[in-house]
Amino acid sequence: MRPARILRILLAAAAAAAFLYYIRGAMPGGGGGTREGVPYEGAKGAPSDDPSYVPQRGGQIIGSSRSQPRSFNRLLVRDQTSDTVIMLLQGRLVRINRATFEVEPWLAEKWDASADGLTYTFYLRPNLTWSDGAPFSSADVVFSLEAALDPKVESVIAHNMMAGGQPIRAEAPDANTVKFTLAGPSGPGVRLFDALPILPKHKLGAALAAGTLAEAWGPATPPSEIVGMGPFVLREYTPGQRLVFDRNPRYWRKDARGQQLPYLDRLVLEIVPEQNAELLRLQAGQTDLTHSELRAEDYVPIRKAEAEGKVRLVELGIGTDPDGFWFCMKPAVKAKDPRFRFVQKREFRQAISHAVDREEFAQTVFLGEAVPTWGPITTGNEPWFSPNVPRYPHDPARARELLKSIGLEDRNGNGVVEDEKGTEARFTVLTQRGITYYETGATVVRDYAKAVGIALDVVALEAPALFARLESCDYDAVYMRALMSDLDPGLSLDYWLSSGDAHLWNLASKTPATEWEKEIDRLMTEQASTIALARRKTIFNDVQRIFAENLPVLYFAAPRLYYGHSVRLRGVVPSVMRPQVLWNADMLSVADGAASKP
Amino acid sequence: MARFLVRRVIFAVLLVFISSSAALFLTRLAPGDLASALGPNPSGAEVAAARARFDLDRPAVEQWGLWMSRALRFDFGESLQYGRPVGPLVVRAAANSAVLGITALAVATLLGIGLGIFTGAQGLSGGLAPVVVRAFSVACLSLPPLVTSLILVFIAARTGWFPLGGMTTPGIVETAWGPWLADVAAHLPLPVIALALPVAATFERLQSQALGETLHLPFVAAASARGVSRRSAILHHAWPVSLRAICAIYGIVIGAVLSGSFVVEYVTAWPGLGRMMYEALRARDIYLVAGCAAMGASFLALGTLAGDLLLVAVDPRVREGVTE
């Protein structure tokens, strides 16, 4: 046989084998044969917004996620996608209602706190079961805390499970009672336990004992192995494509009519990394939910789509994490930089604050959908917002006065102020590439600063490069959004304390660099260990005042957030916190529930 | 022939080795690493633990050595984004890219060569039709795939004629093979057109010019003198000879198309190798980048081999050189 003929036969055989392999691998469920199923039929048009609408059982919704879950084990991850997925799968003793910010009973139906705030006793709902049918008991709660605090697990929530500098201890007097003992009082109190995912001892006990819990429930874990107390169970995870959740038939919660929750039979999260593609799909009726709030530039097209009856737009409220602008002020890194002499003076930062017209900033960057803000706590975080902080009205003349008071004047007439040694106030501002409101915001700040003689050059970097610069303080200034760990300041100590990993301008400092930071450290330590709410508020108001006087981070506007979802979706209780809609997934339903039943 | 195949295999192994190593080094040397993917405010200990897990706390050469020693045992490391072994992820994405690439290649080949024969046979004085085809080809060659993809997605969004993107309809979870294949086929037109148009235009231009030149060679005139019809002289005498120009670039085109187009796959949300590599690069998912580069290089090597074999098949002079 001729070599060319042999090659042709071999190539044909290889092509056939590859095709068969592909077909087997790419088929949903690995091509395990014919199965029944009805495709999703898309949005069918909205019924009227009838307040008497009664939620129906059944149907499925399709949401989107912009990234993959990194783990199904909440002890190991804190990224948004993983957190959302785990919220669907797992339960907690108590839940912070994302709409009211109040603590609600969840797996625990009630609790007692001792007068000294050192003991919390939780009473579990009776006769609950895990999604695999195993009984749920206080032993699972004790196990969950042990797992969170086990050094081998290196849990990301371990620091939340500390009070008075010591780990919280748990004991189970009986199958339905758990008693937590704290070494010192904790300001957030029972809110601490919203962060503790309740894990099944019967599934993960052996892994904890063997020291392998840190590897458990990774993304490659078969869905059937992941057991929870949440409203849904994982049915399928196709990396890069989608996650499919089915209703947990053993979910404990019922609605006011006694109807078993969740209403939905199925929830699908398609992985769509690109936000424009995500919005196109929403407008085309291919998805019901998006990953997060809309960007300012999306307001107009989505409003138009709403007018055409294609989507529903809901206002979430004022965002709780405004974009910030700050300089690196780490003495160990910047001591030899001659510009550090004036950057570390608060008058310099106050001058920039005076230079910016916040009303106009809100108009330009957020197309009017924002309110001026003066500190990291916005009106969106109502319980902790303090209106009585120093404010810096738009006043370029005052800004120039402040600069002059610290020796910065335009001595050579080039439009940029210098100190007496000729060091110009010229800085590079880093921001994240591809996020329009960061790039626009940084540019607007640059223009205002230029008007008072401060030169800012804006450079947009990809996220990994930007984070590497932030970590090593290898930057002059940054404009971006830094997320607070929690709305309760007592749970955001990483931002407020000088030793914190989110103390933006001087990350994880061994000692406070300034007197005012030392004072904030003292106040926040007291705030986090004070039980009386009124006292906590008073202390935190002081902290906000000191912060606004010194302006280590400048804030200009807090956006008013909007969220778009399909018109068929019902039961939406929007929240400014992420996930804005899926936090309440067990109450979501679809208007055409039975018709779109999977 | 055996020596030819051995040379090709050695070339393929070297190409895969160099591409994956270069990808690993370049990703490692690019500013930033996985810290940005750990969620808001990761602690120093958290970042250090993640770096240790992915050997990012070691010097680049040591990390490469460890990776290479594992890769020789077909363990290409773990993806940071997906938390899974790189091998199966890349194979799956490559299969998706192959489906898209083979379809696009088939469309481009049929369209490009067919139109190339038409315009080549008509010559410069063939009327309006060849001029229109040539103009369309030049337009397709001038349009970057990004623009073509965006235009197609826009048309799909406005008209609803095609799905907006992805490989299957969102929400279809369980279905039989037949409907599933039909669903995939329904999602193919958009990325296939975006990918195939510039390739088809290239083929059309090459084929047209090669055929035009071949038609002026003496053996075609001799065939006509023997009474062979013009149609037969073009299709059976001139065209096979003119195919050499296409075959010379076909291998590279196969490799390029099969290894995934960053732009087309990203814009049309096709879950292929190009999109996976782009996302891996953005996330500094170092082992996934290296794995995607290795798979892309394998496709390129395979494509070059296929192109050479095609050349062997159409050109007796090359065949004699290979089989000597």
mmCIF file of N, CA, C and O in Angstrom, chain B residues 140-189:
data_model
loop_
_atom_site.group_PDB
_atom_site.id
_atom_site.type_symbol
_atom_site.label_atom_id
_atom_site.label_comp_id
_atom_site.label_asym_id
_atom_site.label_seq_id
_atom_site.Cartn_x
_atom_site.Cartn_y
_atom_site.Cartn_z
ATOM 1 N N CYS B 140 -13.053 42.164 3.111
ATOM 2 C CA CYS B 140 -12.959 41.163 4.186
ATOM 3 C C CYS B 140 -11.545 41.081 4.733
ATOM 4 O O CYS B 140 -11.344 40.888 5.932
ATOM 5 N N LEU B 141 -10.558 41.237 3.849
ATOM 6 C CA LEU B 141 -9.169 41.196 4.315
ATOM 7 C C LEU B 141 -8.837 42.436 5.138
ATOM 8 O O LEU B 141 -8.036 42.382 6.058
ATOM 9 N N SER B 142 -9.473 43.535 4.799
ATOM 10 C CA SER B 142 -9.165 44.789 5.498
ATOM 11 C C SER B 142 -9.839 44.874 6.858
ATOM 12 O O SER B 142 -9.348 45.536 7.760
ATOM 13 N N LEU B 143 -10.986 44.208 7.003
ATOM 14 C CA LEU B 143 -11.724 44.310 8.265
ATOM 15 C C LEU B 143 -11.073 43.421 9.323
ATOM 16 O O LEU B 143 -10.959 42.210 9.125
ATOM 17 N N PRO B 144 -10.669 43.984 10.459
ATOM 18 C CA PRO B 144 -10.131 43.134 11.516
ATOM 19 C C PRO B 144 -11.242 42.215 12.060
ATOM 20 O O PRO B 144 -12.417 42.614 12.071
ATOM 21 N N PRO B 145 -10.886 41.007 12.508
ATOM 22 C CA PRO B 145 -11.913 40.093 13.036
ATOM 23 C C PRO B 145 -12.726 40.703 14.174
ATOM 24 O O PRO B 145 -13.895 40.384 14.340
ATOM 25 N N LEU B 146 -12.090 41.623 14.932
ATOM 26 C CA LEU B 146 -12.834 42.247 16.035
ATOM 27 C C LEU B 146 -14.040 43.011 15.486
ATOM 28 O O LEU B 146 -15.162 42.880 15.992
ATOM 29 N N VAL B 147 -13.797 43.768 14.441
ATOM 30 C CA VAL B 147 -14.879 44.571 13.860
ATOM 31 C C VAL B 147 -15.941 43.645 13.258
ATOM 32 O O VAL B 147 -17.144 43.828 13.488
ATOM 33 N N THR B 148 -15.484 42.630 12.531
ATOM 34 C CA THR B 148 -16.446 41.699 11.925
ATOM 35 C C THR B 148 -17.304 41.052 13.018
ATOM 36 O O THR B 148 -18.535 40.971 12.887
ATOM 37 N N SER B 149 -16.654 40.597 14.080
ATOM 38 C CA SER B 149 -17.395 39.927 15.157
ATOM 39 C C SER B 149 -18.411 40.875 15.778
ATOM 40 O O SER B 149 -19.569 40.495 16.015
ATOM 41 N N LEU B 150 -17.970 42.103 16.045
ATOM 42 C CA LEU B 150 -18.876 43.053 16.686
ATOM 43 C C LEU B 150 -20.061 43.375 15.780
ATOM 44 O O LEU B 150 -21.199 43.462 16.249
ATOM 45 N N ILE B 151 -19.779 43.524 14.490
ATOM 46 C CA ILE B 151 -20.876 43.818 13.550
ATOM 47 C C ILE B 151 -21.878 42.656 13.559
ATOM 48 O O ILE B 151 -23.101 42.868 13.624
ATOM 49 N N LEU B 152 -21.340 41.433 13.533
ATOM 50 C CA LEU B 152 -22.237 40.270 13.498
ATOM 51 C C LEU B 152 -23.060 40.151 14.784
ATOM 52 O O LEU B 152 -24.252 39.848 14.749
ATOM 53 N N VAL B 153 -22.404 40.405 15.923
ATOM 54 C CA VAL B 153 -23.142 40.341 17.199
ATOM 55 C C VAL B 153 -24.220 41.421 17.232
ATOM 56 O O VAL B 153 -25.348 41.185 17.685
ATOM 57 N N PHE B 154 -23.873 42.590 16.720
ATOM 58 C CA PHE B 154 -24.847 43.684 16.677
ATOM 59 C C PHE B 154 -26.050 43.287 15.814
ATOM 60 O O PHE B 154 -27.204 43.467 16.214
ATOM 61 N N ILE B 155 -25.745 42.717 14.640
ATOM 62 C CA ILE B 155 -26.842 42.294 13.754
ATOM 63 C C ILE B 155 -27.706 41.239 14.452
ATOM 64 O O ILE B 155 -28.939 41.299 14.417
ATOM 65 N N ALA B 156 -27.024 40.298 15.115
ATOM 66 C CA ALA B 156 -27.770 39.237 15.818
ATOM 67 C C ALA B 156 -28.649 39.819 16.912
ATOM 68 O O ALA B 156 -29.797 39.396 17.106
ATOM 69 N N ALA B 157 -28.109 40.826 17.630
ATOM 70 C CA ALA B 157 -28.875 41.433 18.725
ATOM 71 C C ALA B 157 -30.088 42.187 18.192
ATOM 72 O O ALA B 157 -31.157 42.184 18.800
ATOM 73 N N ARG B 158 -29.913 42.858 17.046
ATOM 74 C CA ARG B 158 -31.009 43.659 16.515
ATOM 75 C C ARG B 158 -32.076 42.810 15.826
ATOM 76 O O ARG B 158 -33.247 43.145 15.867
ATOM 77 N N THR B 159 -31.619 41.748 15.167
ATOM 78 C CA THR B 159 -32.571 40.989 14.347
ATOM 79 C C THR B 159 -33.078 39.718 15.022
ATOM 80 O O THR B 159 -34.170 39.245 14.710
ATOM 81 N N GLY B 160 -32.265 39.164 15.909
ATOM 82 C CA GLY B 160 -32.641 37.894 16.526
ATOM 83 C C GLY B 160 -32.495 36.713 15.577
ATOM 84 O O GLY B 160 -32.987 35.622 15.857
ATOM 85 N N TRP B 161 -31.773 36.907 14.473
ATOM 86 C CA TRP B 161 -31.609 35.820 13.501
ATOM 87 C C TRP B 161 -30.708 34.711 14.044
ATOM 88 O O TRP B 161 -30.884 33.555 13.724
ATOM 89 N N PHE B 162 -29.707 35.109 14.804
ATOM 90 C CA PHE B 162 -28.764 34.131 15.355
ATOM 91 C C PHE B 162 -28.697 34.296 16.866
ATOM 92 O O PHE B 162 -28.966 35.384 17.376
ATOM 93 N N PRO B 163 -28.290 33.232 17.570
ATOM 94 C CA PRO B 163 -28.035 33.394 19.002
ATOM 95 C C PRO B 163 -26.900 34.401 19.205
ATOM 96 O O PRO B 163 -26.012 34.523 18.351
ATOM 97 N N LEU B 164 -26.939 35.088 20.353
ATOM 98 C CA LEU B 164 -25.985 36.172 20.573
ATOM 99 C C LEU B 164 -24.572 35.695 20.847
ATOM 100 O O LEU B 164 -23.621 36.433 20.710
ATOM 101 N N GLY B 165 -24.455 34.510 21.275
ATOM 102 C CA GLY B 165 -23.117 34.012 21.588
ATOM 103 C C GLY B 165 -23.210 32.731 22.368
ATOM 104 O O GLY B 165 -24.299 32.214 22.636
ATOM 105 N N GLY B 166 -22.056 32.195 22.712
ATOM 106 C CA GLY B 166 -22.018 30.932 23.433
ATOM 107 C C GLY B 166 -22.070 29.764 22.456
ATOM 108 O O GLY B 166 -22.192 29.942 21.242
ATOM 109 N N MET B 167 -22.006 28.568 23.027
ATOM 110 C CA MET B 167 -21.995 27.375 22.184
ATOM 111 C C MET B 167 -23.345 26.665 22.230
ATOM 112 O O MET B 167 -23.708 25.922 21.311
ATOM 113 N N THR B 168 -24.063 26.899 23.330
ATOM 114 C CA THR B 168 -25.405 26.323 23.444
ATOM 115 C C THR B 168 -26.329 27.383 24.032
ATOM 116 O O THR B 168 -25.874 28.372 24.590
ATOM 117 N N THR B 169 -27.621 27.146 23.936
ATOM 118 C CA THR B 169 -28.597 28.090 24.468
ATOM 119 C C THR B 169 -28.547 28.081 25.989
ATOM 120 O O THR B 169 -28.535 27.008 26.591
ATOM 121 N N PRO B 170 -28.501 29.270 26.611
ATOM 122 C CA PRO B 170 -28.489 29.299 28.070
ATOM 123 C C PRO B 170 -29.709 28.562 28.630
ATOM 124 O O PRO B 170 -30.818 28.723 28.121
ATOM 125 N N GLY B 171 -29.482 27.785 29.620
ATOM 126 C CA GLY B 171 -30.608 27.140 30.293
ATOM 127 C C GLY B 171 -30.929 25.754 29.795
ATOM 128 O O GLY B 171 -31.677 25.031 30.444
ATOM 129 N N ILE B 172 -30.402 25.357 28.667
ATOM 130 C CA ILE B 172 -30.631 23.970 28.236
ATOM 131 C C ILE B 172 -29.681 23.091 29.017
ATOM 132 O O ILE B 172 -28.469 23.156 28.849
ATOM 133 N N VAL B 173 -30.243 22.329 29.898
ATOM 134 C CA VAL B 173 -29.409 21.539 30.795
ATOM 135 C C VAL B 173 -29.405 20.076 30.385
ATOM 136 O O VAL B 173 -28.364 19.437 30.290
ATOM 137 N N GLU B 174 -30.575 19.547 30.133
ATOM 138 C CA GLU B 174 -30.644 18.142 29.751
ATOM 139 C C GLU B 174 -31.282 18.066 28.377
ATOM 140 O O GLU B 174 -32.350 18.606 28.154
ATOM 141 N N THR B 175 -30.630 17.393 27.518
ATOM 142 C CA THR B 175 -31.243 17.212 26.214
ATOM 143 C C THR B 175 -30.607 16.008 25.528
ATOM 144 O O THR B 175 -29.505 15.598 25.887
ATOM 145 N N ALA B 176 -31.305 15.481 24.558
ATOM 146 C CA ALA B 176 -30.762 14.336 23.822
ATOM 147 C C ALA B 176 -29.693 14.824 22.847
ATOM 148 O O ALA B 176 -29.566 16.019 22.597
ATOM 149 N N TRP B 177 -28.933 13.888 22.313
ATOM 150 C CA TRP B 177 -27.812 14.234 21.442
ATOM 151 C C TRP B 177 -28.256 15.040 20.220
ATOM 152 O O TRP B 177 -27.621 16.025 19.867
ATOM 153 N N GLY B 178 -29.304 14.614 19.597
ATOM 154 C CA GLY B 178 -29.750 15.263 18.360
ATOM 155 C C GLY B 178 -30.048 16.730 18.560
ATOM 156 O O GLY B 178 -29.434 17.598 17.903
ATOM 157 N N PRO B 179 -30.972 17.060 19.479
ATOM 158 C CA PRO B 179 -31.259 18.476 19.726
ATOM 159 C C PRO B 179 -30.032 19.256 20.196
ATOM 160 O O PRO B 179 -29.871 20.430 19.871
ATOM 161 N N TRP B 180 -29.160 18.570 20.960
ATOM 162 C CA TRP B 180 -27.962 19.247 21.437
ATOM 163 C C TRP B 180 -27.059 19.631 20.258
ATOM 164 O O TRP B 180 -26.567 20.751 20.167
ATOM 165 N N LEU B 181 -26.870 18.691 19.344
ATOM 166 C CA LEU B 181 -26.045 18.991 18.169
ATOM 167 C C LEU B 181 -26.681 20.098 17.330
ATOM 168 O O LEU B 181 -25.989 20.983 16.816
ATOM 169 N N ALA B 182 -28.009 20.045 17.225
ATOM 170 C CA ALA B 182 -28.710 21.085 16.464
ATOM 171 C C ALA B 182 -28.518 22.444 17.131
ATOM 172 O O ALA B 182 -28.348 23.473 16.450
ATOM 173 N N ASP B 183 -28.528 22.442 18.468
ATOM 174 C CA ASP B 183 -28.339 23.693 19.196
ATOM 175 C C ASP B 183 -26.933 24.245 18.960
ATOM 176 O O ASP B 183 -26.754 25.446 18.741
ATOM 177 N N VAL B 184 -25.942 23.356 19.007
ATOM 178 C CA VAL B 184 -24.558 23.797 18.745
ATOM 179 C C VAL B 184 -24.472 24.343 17.318
ATOM 180 O O VAL B 184 -23.871 25.400 17.077
ATOM 181 N N ALA B 185 -25.097 23.636 16.389
ATOM 182 C CA ALA B 185 -25.053 24.080 14.989
ATOM 183 C C ALA B 185 -25.695 25.458 14.836
ATOM 184 O O ALA B 185 -25.219 26.296 14.060
ATOM 185 N N ALA B 186 -26.763 25.705 15.614
ATOM 186 C CA ALA B 186 -27.440 27.005 15.527
ATOM 187 C C ALA B 186 -26.544 28.126 16.041
ATOM 188 O O ALA B 186 -26.710 29.288 15.660
ATOM 189 N N HIS B 187 -25.607 27.779 16.926
ATOM 190 C CA HIS B 187 -24.717 28.802 17.481
ATOM 191 C C HIS B 187 -23.458 28.995 16.641
ATOM 192 O O HIS B 187 -22.676 29.900 16.927
ATOM 193 N N LEU B 188 -23.269 28.145 15.656
ATOM 194 C CA LEU B 188 -22.031 28.226 14.874
ATOM 195 C C LEU B 188 -21.952 29.398 13.876
ATOM 196 O O LEU B 188 -20.871 29.951 13.697
ATOM 197 N N PRO B 189 -23.049 29.779 13.210
ATOM 198 C CA PRO B 189 -22.899 30.748 12.123
ATOM 199 C C PRO B 189 -22.135 32.016 12.482
ATOM 200 O O PRO B 189 -21.248 32.436 11.740
#
